[in-house]
């Protein structure tokens, strides 16, 4: 993938970190304010895609990023299922909310497994979308006409 | 409520433009107009969770389309295709069923309750007990990750299937190009 012009690269250098941090904020405060795992995960994927588009990459780096995204997507999906299975370990139902009565509401540590499930979904969505972007936009996959 | 209807008309116009325009990049931009109008409509009916998701997904979708189009071709070769006699009969049948569907929907929609008054009482129950049962202040989060967590699991499976499908279609890793040509 070729990089873009100097203007785009400078703006991307300024914006990408803030975009990533804002995505993390949306994910971690998903049980308190509007947002959640899906929106935050898409924002995190957007930060990675911005860097990939602006600075370009060579084929080895793309392969490396692709492996990274597929591993993270699988970790997110498995994490959500494991959170559900923890209900069985505690003697409750699948996806039952453990520790919902600990922690005061409106604080960051509250809501039982809801913040953890948000983190798992954000990993799944973000890494999945970044993987789709690499598959559609990266040079190794492009059809020749 | 008048601004909602203005937005709906703009979305219809942008959708027609997206179908009819010859340049695919312009079609992608018109689709972006539809998506952002949906986001503004979500804000107008006071659904900020959905508005955030719609905005970021729409930005990413337009970036996807642009990234793919800049690498392949801009021209849509299907727009100015001739109408052949074979295409007439299915079009007439399809038009008939669309009109029939519209009439039935127009009859059925009279039975619905007015905008803003819910037909079921489940949502009121969630509003009443949501925070003390789950400990989450955002009621949307407590619904999608606690009361209706199976839905979210199914959604994650849908996304996984979509990713697997895209990667299966566009991969080149397992394909042997020369061998496929010989067979």
Coordinates of C-alpha atoms in Angstrom, one line a residue:
Chain A
X1 CA 0.0 0.0 0.0
X2 CA 1.4 3.4 -0.9
X3 CA 1.4 6.2 1.6
X4 CA -0.4 9.6 1.1
X5 CA 0.8 13.2 0.9
X6 CA 2.7 15.1 3.6
X7 CA -0.4 17.0 4.7
X8 CA -2.4 13.8 5.3
X9 CA 0.5 12.3 7.2
X10 CA 0.9 15.3 9.5
X11 CA -2.8 15.4 10.3
X12 CA -2.9 11.6 10.8
X13 CA 0.0 11.9 13.2
X14 CA -1.9 14.4 15.2
X15 CA -5.3 12.7 15.1
X16 CA -4.6 8.9 15.3
X17 CA -3.6 8.8 19.0
X18 CA -6.6 10.9 20.1
X19 CA -8.9 8.7 18.0
X20 CA -7.5 5.6 19.7
X21 CA -7.9 7.1 23.2
X22 CA -11.4 8.3 22.4
X23 CA -12.3 4.8 21.3
X24 CA -10.9 3.4 24.6
X25 CA -13.0 5.9 26.5
X26 CA -16.2 5.0 24.7
X27 CA -15.5 1.3 25.4
X28 CA -14.6 1.7 29.1
X29 CA -17.5 4.1 29.8
X30 CA -20.0 2.0 27.8
X31 CA -22.1 1.1 30.9
X32 CA -22.2 4.8 32.0
X33 CA -22.6 7.0 29.0
X34 CA -23.9 6.4 25.4
X35 CA -21.6 4.2 23.4
X36 CA -20.3 0.8 24.1
X37 CA -18.2 -2.0 22.7
X38 CA -19.4 -1.8 19.1
X39 CA -18.9 2.0 18.7
X40 CA -15.6 2.1 20.6
X41 CA -14.3 -0.9 18.6
X42 CA -15.1 0.8 15.3
X43 CA -13.3 3.9 16.5
X44 CA -10.2 1.9 17.5
X45 CA -10.3 0.2 14.1
X46 CA -10.6 3.7 12.4
X47 CA -7.4 4.8 14.2
X48 CA -5.5 1.8 12.8
X49 CA -7.0 2.3 9.3
X50 CA -6.0 6.0 9.3
X51 CA -2.4 5.1 10.1
X52 CA -2.4 2.3 7.5
X53 CA -3.8 4.6 4.8
X54 CA -1.7 7.7 5.5
X55 CA 1.7 6.1 5.9
X56 CA 1.3 3.0 3.7
X57 CA 3.2 -0.2 4.3
X58 CA 5.1 -3.0 2.6
X59 CA 3.8 -6.6 2.2
X60 CA 5.6 -8.1 5.2
X61 CA 4.1 -5.5 7.5
X62 CA 0.6 -6.0 6.1
X63 CA 1.0 -9.8 6.7
X64 CA 2.0 -9.0 10.3
X65 CA -0.9 -6.7 10.9
X66 CA -3.3 -9.2 9.4
X67 CA -2.1 -12.0 11.8
X68 CA -2.4 -9.5 14.7
X69 CA -6.0 -8.6 13.8
X70 CA -7.1 -12.2 13.3
X71 CA -5.6 -13.2 16.7
X72 CA -7.3 -10.2 18.5
X73 CA -10.6 -11.0 16.8
X74 CA -10.6 -14.6 18.0
X75 CA -9.5 -13.4 21.5
X76 CA -12.5 -11.1 21.6
X77 CA -15.1 -13.7 20.5
X78 CA -13.7 -16.3 22.9
X79 CA -13.6 -13.8 25.7
X80 CA -17.3 -13.1 25.4
X81 CA -18.1 -16.8 25.4
X82 CA -15.9 -17.4 28.4
X83 CA -17.7 -14.6 30.2
X84 CA -20.9 -16.4 29.5
X85 CA -19.5 -19.7 30.6
X86 CA -18.4 -18.1 33.9
X87 CA -22.1 -18.1 34.8
X88 CA -22.0 -21.9 34.9
X89 CA -18.9 -21.9 37.1
X90 CA -20.7 -19.6 39.6
X91 CA -23.8 -21.9 39.5
X92 CA -26.0 -19.6 37.5
X93 CA -27.2 -19.4 33.9
X94 CA -25.2 -18.8 30.7
X95 CA -24.4 -15.0 30.4
X96 CA -25.8 -14.4 33.8
X97 CA -24.5 -11.1 35.3
X98 CA -22.1 -11.9 38.1
X99 CA -21.2 -9.4 40.8
X100 CA -23.9 -7.0 39.7
X101 CA -24.5 -5.9 43.3
X102 CA -20.8 -5.0 43.9
X103 CA -19.6 -1.5 43.2
X104 CA -21.7 1.7 43.4
X105 CA -23.7 2.6 40.3
X106 CA -22.5 5.5 38.2
X107 CA -18.8 4.7 39.1
X108 CA -16.4 3.1 36.6
X109 CA -16.3 -0.2 38.5
X110 CA -19.9 -1.2 38.5
X111 CA -22.3 -3.3 36.4
X112 CA -20.8 -6.7 36.9
X113 CA -19.7 -8.3 33.7
X114 CA -21.1 -5.5 31.5
X115 CA -17.8 -3.5 31.2
X116 CA -15.8 -6.8 30.6
X117 CA -18.2 -7.8 27.9
X118 CA -17.9 -4.4 26.3
X119 CA -14.1 -4.8 26.2
X120 CA -14.4 -8.2 24.6
X121 CA -16.9 -7.0 21.9
X122 CA -14.7 -4.0 21.2
X123 CA -11.7 -6.3 20.5
X124 CA -13.9 -8.5 18.3
X125 CA -15.4 -5.6 16.3
X126 CA -12.3 -3.5 16.0
X127 CA -10.0 -6.3 14.9
X128 CA -12.6 -7.8 12.6
X129 CA -13.1 -4.5 10.7
X130 CA -9.4 -3.8 10.5
X131 CA -9.0 -7.3 9.1
X132 CA -11.7 -6.7 6.5
X133 CA -10.0 -3.4 5.6
X134 CA -6.6 -5.2 5.1
X135 CA -8.3 -7.8 3.0
X136 CA -10.1 -5.3 0.7
X137 CA -7.5 -2.5 0.5
X138 CA -4.1 -4.1 0.9
X139 CA -1.9 -4.8 -2.1
X140 CA -1.5 -8.5 -1.7
X141 CA -5.2 -9.2 -2.1
X142 CA -6.0 -6.8 -5.0
X143 CA -7.3 -8.2 -8.2
X144 CA -5.4 -7.3 -11.4
X145 CA -7.4 -6.2 -14.3
Chain B
X1 CA -41.1 16.5 13.6
X2 CA -41.0 18.4 10.3
X3 CA -37.1 18.1 10.2
X4 CA -37.4 14.3 10.4
X5 CA -39.5 14.3 7.2
X6 CA -37.1 16.7 5.4
X7 CA -34.3 14.2 6.3
X8 CA -36.3 11.3 5.0
X9 CA -36.9 13.0 1.7
X10 CA -33.1 13.8 1.5
X11 CA -32.3 10.2 2.2
X12 CA -34.7 9.0 -0.6
X13 CA -33.1 11.5 -3.1
X14 CA -29.6 10.4 -2.1
X15 CA -30.5 6.7 -2.5
X16 CA -31.9 7.3 -6.0
X17 CA -28.7 9.3 -6.9
X18 CA -26.6 6.4 -5.5
X19 CA -28.3 4.0 -7.8
X20 CA -28.4 6.1 -11.0
X21 CA -25.1 7.9 -11.0
X22 CA -22.4 6.4 -13.3
X23 CA -19.3 7.2 -11.2
X24 CA -19.0 4.7 -8.4
X25 CA -17.1 7.1 -6.1
X26 CA -20.1 9.6 -6.4
X27 CA -22.4 6.7 -5.5
X28 CA -20.3 5.9 -2.4
X29 CA -20.6 9.6 -1.3
X30 CA -24.4 9.5 -1.9
X31 CA -24.6 6.4 0.3
X32 CA -22.6 8.3 2.9
X33 CA -25.3 11.0 2.8
X34 CA -28.0 8.4 3.4
X35 CA -26.0 7.0 6.4
X36 CA -25.3 10.4 8.0
X37 CA -29.0 11.3 7.6
X38 CA -29.9 8.2 9.5
X39 CA -27.5 9.2 12.2
X40 CA -29.1 12.7 12.5
X41 CA -32.5 11.1 12.5
X42 CA -31.4 8.9 15.5
X43 CA -30.3 12.1 17.3
X44 CA -33.7 13.7 16.5
X45 CA -35.6 10.8 18.1
X46 CA -33.2 10.9 21.1
X47 CA -31.2 7.7 20.6
X48 CA -27.6 8.8 21.1
X49 CA -26.2 5.2 21.4
X50 CA -27.4 4.3 17.9
X51 CA -26.3 7.7 16.6
X52 CA -22.7 7.2 17.7
X53 CA -22.6 3.7 16.2
X54 CA -24.2 4.9 13.0
X55 CA -21.7 7.8 12.6
X56 CA -18.6 5.8 13.1
X57 CA -19.8 2.8 11.0
X58 CA -20.8 5.1 8.2
X59 CA -17.4 6.9 8.2
X60 CA -15.7 3.5 8.1
X61 CA -18.0 2.2 5.3
X62 CA -17.3 5.2 3.1
X63 CA -13.5 4.8 3.7
X64 CA -13.8 1.1 2.8
X65 CA -15.7 1.9 -0.5
X66 CA -13.2 4.7 -1.3
X67 CA -10.2 2.5 -0.6
X68 CA -11.6 -0.3 -2.8
X69 CA -12.7 2.0 -5.6
X70 CA -9.3 3.9 -5.8
X71 CA -7.6 0.5 -6.4
X72 CA -10.1 -0.9 -9.0
X73 CA -12.4 1.1 -11.3
X74 CA -14.7 4.1 -11.0
X75 CA -17.1 3.3 -13.8
X76 CA -20.4 1.4 -13.2
X77 CA -20.9 -0.6 -16.4
X78 CA -24.4 -1.7 -15.5
X79 CA -26.2 1.7 -15.5
X80 CA -27.0 2.3 -19.1
X81 CA -27.9 -1.3 -20.0
X82 CA -30.6 -1.7 -22.7
X83 CA -34.0 -3.0 -21.7
X84 CA -34.7 -6.3 -23.4
X85 CA -38.1 -7.9 -23.8
X86 CA -37.0 -10.7 -21.4
X87 CA -36.7 -8.1 -18.6
X88 CA -40.3 -6.8 -19.0
X89 CA -42.3 -9.6 -17.5
X90 CA -40.4 -9.9 -14.2
X91 CA -40.5 -6.1 -13.8
X92 CA -44.2 -6.0 -14.2
X93 CA -44.7 -8.9 -11.7
X94 CA -42.3 -7.2 -9.3
X95 CA -44.2 -3.9 -9.7
X96 CA -47.5 -5.6 -9.0
X97 CA -46.2 -7.1 -5.8
X98 CA -44.7 -3.8 -4.6
X99 CA -48.1 -2.1 -5.1
X100 CA -49.9 -5.0 -3.3
X101 CA -47.4 -4.8 -0.4
X102 CA -47.9 -1.0 -0.2
X103 CA -51.7 -1.4 0.0
X104 CA -51.5 -4.1 2.7
X105 CA -48.9 -2.0 4.7
X106 CA -51.1 1.1 4.5
X107 CA -54.1 -0.9 5.9
X108 CA -51.9 -2.6 8.6
X109 CA -50.2 0.6 9.8
X110 CA -53.6 2.1 10.8
X111 CA -53.7 -0.4 13.7
X112 CA -50.4 0.6 15.2
X113 CA -50.3 2.8 18.3
X114 CA -49.3 6.5 17.9
X115 CA -45.6 7.5 17.7
X116 CA -44.0 7.5 21.1
X117 CA -46.6 5.3 23.0
X118 CA -45.3 1.8 23.3
X119 CA -47.4 -1.2 22.6
X120 CA -45.7 -3.5 25.1
X121 CA -44.9 -3.1 28.8
X122 CA -41.5 -4.9 28.8
X123 CA -39.5 -1.7 28.2
X124 CA -41.2 0.1 31.1
X125 CA -40.1 -2.9 33.3
X126 CA -36.5 -2.4 32.1
X127 CA -36.6 1.3 32.9
X128 CA -37.9 0.6 36.4
X129 CA -35.6 -2.2 37.5
X130 CA -32.6 -1.9 35.0
X131 CA -30.2 0.0 37.2
X132 CA -30.6 -1.8 40.5
X133 CA -30.6 -5.2 38.8
X134 CA -27.5 -4.8 36.7
X135 CA -25.6 -1.8 38.3
X136 CA -25.1 -0.2 34.9
X137 CA -26.2 3.5 34.6
X138 CA -26.6 3.3 30.8
X139 CA -29.9 1.4 30.3
X140 CA -29.0 0.5 26.7
X141 CA -25.9 -1.3 27.9
X142 CA -27.8 -3.1 30.6
X143 CA -30.4 -4.3 28.0
X144 CA -27.9 -5.4 25.3
X145 CA -25.4 -7.0 27.6
X146 CA -27.6 -8.3 30.5
X147 CA -31.3 -8.8 29.7
X148 CA -30.7 -9.5 26.0
X149 CA -27.1 -10.8 26.1
X150 CA -28.0 -13.7 23.8
X151 CA -28.8 -11.2 21.1
X152 CA -25.4 -9.7 21.4
X153 CA -23.8 -13.1 21.2
X154 CA -25.7 -13.8 18.0
X155 CA -24.6 -10.4 16.7
X156 CA -21.0 -11.2 17.4
X157 CA -21.5 -14.5 15.5
X158 CA -23.0 -12.6 12.6
X159 CA -20.0 -10.3 12.4
X160 CA -17.6 -13.3 12.6
X161 CA -19.5 -14.9 9.7
X162 CA -19.3 -11.7 7.7
X163 CA -15.5 -11.4 8.3
X164 CA -15.0 -15.1 7.4
X165 CA -17.1 -14.6 4.2
X166 CA -15.2 -11.5 3.1
X167 CA -11.8 -13.2 3.7
X168 CA -13.0 -16.3 1.8
X169 CA -14.0 -14.3 -1.2
X170 CA -11.0 -12.1 -1.5
X171 CA -8.1 -14.3 -0.3
X172 CA -5.4 -15.4 -2.7
X173 CA -3.4 -17.5 -0.2
X174 CA -4.9 -20.9 -0.9
X175 CA -5.7 -20.4 -4.6
X176 CA -3.5 -21.9 -7.2
X177 CA -4.0 -19.6 -10.2
X178 CA -2.3 -21.6 -12.9
X179 CA -3.8 -24.9 -11.8
X180 CA -7.3 -23.4 -11.9
X181 CA -6.8 -22.2 -15.5
X182 CA -5.8 -25.6 -16.8
X183 CA -8.7 -27.5 -15.4

